[in-house]
Short mmCIF file of C-alpha atoms in Angstrom, two decimals:
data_model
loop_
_atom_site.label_atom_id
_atom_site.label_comp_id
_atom_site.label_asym_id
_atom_site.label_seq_id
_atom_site.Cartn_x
_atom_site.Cartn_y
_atom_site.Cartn_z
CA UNK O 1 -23.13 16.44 -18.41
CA UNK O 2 -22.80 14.83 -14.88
CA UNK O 3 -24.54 11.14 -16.07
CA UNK O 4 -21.45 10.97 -18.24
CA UNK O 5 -18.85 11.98 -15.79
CA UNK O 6 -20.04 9.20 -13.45
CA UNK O 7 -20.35 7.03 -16.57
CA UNK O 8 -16.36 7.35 -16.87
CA UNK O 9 -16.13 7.24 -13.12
CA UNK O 10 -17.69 4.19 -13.14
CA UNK O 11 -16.21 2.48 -16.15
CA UNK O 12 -12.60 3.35 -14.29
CA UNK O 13 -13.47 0.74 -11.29
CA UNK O 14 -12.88 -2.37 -12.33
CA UNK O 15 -9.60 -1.04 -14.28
CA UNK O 16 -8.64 0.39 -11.14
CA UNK O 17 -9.64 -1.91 -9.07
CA UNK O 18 -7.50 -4.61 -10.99
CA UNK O 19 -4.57 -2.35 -11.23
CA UNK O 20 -4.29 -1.57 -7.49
CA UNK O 21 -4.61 -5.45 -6.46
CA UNK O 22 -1.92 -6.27 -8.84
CA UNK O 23 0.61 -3.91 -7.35
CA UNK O 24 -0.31 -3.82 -3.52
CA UNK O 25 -2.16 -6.71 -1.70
CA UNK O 26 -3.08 -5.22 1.63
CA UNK O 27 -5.70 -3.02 -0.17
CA UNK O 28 -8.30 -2.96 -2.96
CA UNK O 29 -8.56 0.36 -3.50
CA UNK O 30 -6.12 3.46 -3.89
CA UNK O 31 -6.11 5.31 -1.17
CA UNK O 32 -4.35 9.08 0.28
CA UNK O 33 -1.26 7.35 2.05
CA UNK O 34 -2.99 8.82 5.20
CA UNK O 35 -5.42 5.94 5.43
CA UNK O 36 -2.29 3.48 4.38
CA UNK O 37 -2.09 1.98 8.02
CA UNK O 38 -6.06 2.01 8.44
CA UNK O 39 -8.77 -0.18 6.65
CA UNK O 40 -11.59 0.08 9.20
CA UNK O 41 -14.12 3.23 9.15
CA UNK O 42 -15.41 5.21 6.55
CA UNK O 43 -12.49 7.45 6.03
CA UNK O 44 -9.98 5.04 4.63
CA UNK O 45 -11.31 2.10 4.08
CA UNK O 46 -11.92 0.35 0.93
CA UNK O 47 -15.66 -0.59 2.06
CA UNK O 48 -15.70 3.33 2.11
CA UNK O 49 -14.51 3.29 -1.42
CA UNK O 50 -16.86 0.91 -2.83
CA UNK O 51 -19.60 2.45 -0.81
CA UNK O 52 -18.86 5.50 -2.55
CA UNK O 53 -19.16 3.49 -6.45
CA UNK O 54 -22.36 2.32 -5.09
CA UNK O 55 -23.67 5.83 -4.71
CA UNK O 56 -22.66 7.13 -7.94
CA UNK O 57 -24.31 3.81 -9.82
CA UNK O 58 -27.46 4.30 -8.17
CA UNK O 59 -27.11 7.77 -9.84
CA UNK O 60 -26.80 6.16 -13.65
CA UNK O 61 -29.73 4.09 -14.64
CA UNK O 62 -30.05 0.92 -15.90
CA UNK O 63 -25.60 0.65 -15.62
CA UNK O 64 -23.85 -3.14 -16.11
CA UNK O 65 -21.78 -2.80 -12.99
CA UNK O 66 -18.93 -5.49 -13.61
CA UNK O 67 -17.33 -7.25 -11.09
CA UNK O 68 -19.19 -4.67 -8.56
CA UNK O 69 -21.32 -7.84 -6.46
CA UNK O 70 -17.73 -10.55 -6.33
CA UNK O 71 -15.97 -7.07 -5.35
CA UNK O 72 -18.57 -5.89 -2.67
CA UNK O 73 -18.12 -9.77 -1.12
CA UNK O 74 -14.43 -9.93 -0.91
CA UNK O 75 -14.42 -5.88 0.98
CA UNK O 76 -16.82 -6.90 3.38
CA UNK O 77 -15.12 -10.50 3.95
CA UNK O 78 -11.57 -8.83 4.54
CA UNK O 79 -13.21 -6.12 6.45
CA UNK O 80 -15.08 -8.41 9.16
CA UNK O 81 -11.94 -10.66 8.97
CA UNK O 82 -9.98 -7.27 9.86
CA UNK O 83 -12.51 -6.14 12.49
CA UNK O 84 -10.85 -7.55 15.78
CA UNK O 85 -6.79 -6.13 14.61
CA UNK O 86 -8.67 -2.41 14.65
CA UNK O 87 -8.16 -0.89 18.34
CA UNK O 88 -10.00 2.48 16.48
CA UNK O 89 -13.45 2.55 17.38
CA UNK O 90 -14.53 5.87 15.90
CA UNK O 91 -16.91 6.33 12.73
CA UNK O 92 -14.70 8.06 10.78
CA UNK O 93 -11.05 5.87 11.58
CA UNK O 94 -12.44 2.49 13.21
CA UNK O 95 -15.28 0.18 13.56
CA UNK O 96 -18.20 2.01 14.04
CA UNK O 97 -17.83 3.25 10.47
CA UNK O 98 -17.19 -0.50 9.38
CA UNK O 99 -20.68 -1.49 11.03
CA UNK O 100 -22.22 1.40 9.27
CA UNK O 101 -20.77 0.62 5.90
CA UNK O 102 -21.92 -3.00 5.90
CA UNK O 103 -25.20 -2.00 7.56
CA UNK O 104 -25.53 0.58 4.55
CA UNK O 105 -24.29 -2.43 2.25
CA UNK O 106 -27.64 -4.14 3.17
CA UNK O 107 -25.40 -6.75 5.30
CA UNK O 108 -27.84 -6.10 8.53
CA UNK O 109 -27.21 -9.68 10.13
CA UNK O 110 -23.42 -9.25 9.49
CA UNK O 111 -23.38 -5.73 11.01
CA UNK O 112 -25.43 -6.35 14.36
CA UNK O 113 -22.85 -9.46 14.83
CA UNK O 114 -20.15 -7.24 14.66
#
């Protein structure tokens, strides 16, 4: 049954999560070594990453996201404190995709100042 794939799915991100920080600081999320040398957009970027947990919660009712809101604050910190190294402007590889995630992140304020 799909609720209880994205159940496990789920379950899996704060192990994950934890695992990855451990082992490599310059991201909080795995990643295809593609996006290794890009953190802005929705492509690569761990705001990508987490936007894509949020999805699959809002999919699962009434689910005890751990960690998820401490998580979603420390992505969109490092992202905005990231913003100005990207010289990628594109949705998919740069900064429009940034403003878009933290837009969709219900960060409106933060997004129109970027």
């Amino acid at each position: 049954d799909i609720q209880d794939f994205i159940i496990k799915l789920l379950r899996g991100f704060t192990l994950t999560y934890g695992q990855w920080r451990k082992e490599f600081q310059s991201r909080f999320f795995p990643v295809h070594y593609y996006g290794l040398n890009f953190n802005q957009g929705i492509a690569f970027s761990d705001l990508a990453i987490l936007w894509s947990y949020q999805q699959l919660a809002k999919k699962v009712k009434n689910f005890k996201f751990d960690d998820y809101y401490e998580i979603r604050t420390q992505v969109i910190n490092e992202a905005v404190n990231n913003f100005k190294k990207s010289s990628l402007s594109g949705l998919f590889d740069g900064k429009i995709g940034t403003i878009w995630l933290i837009y969709e992140f219900g960060e409106i304020d933060r997004a129109v100042e970027l």
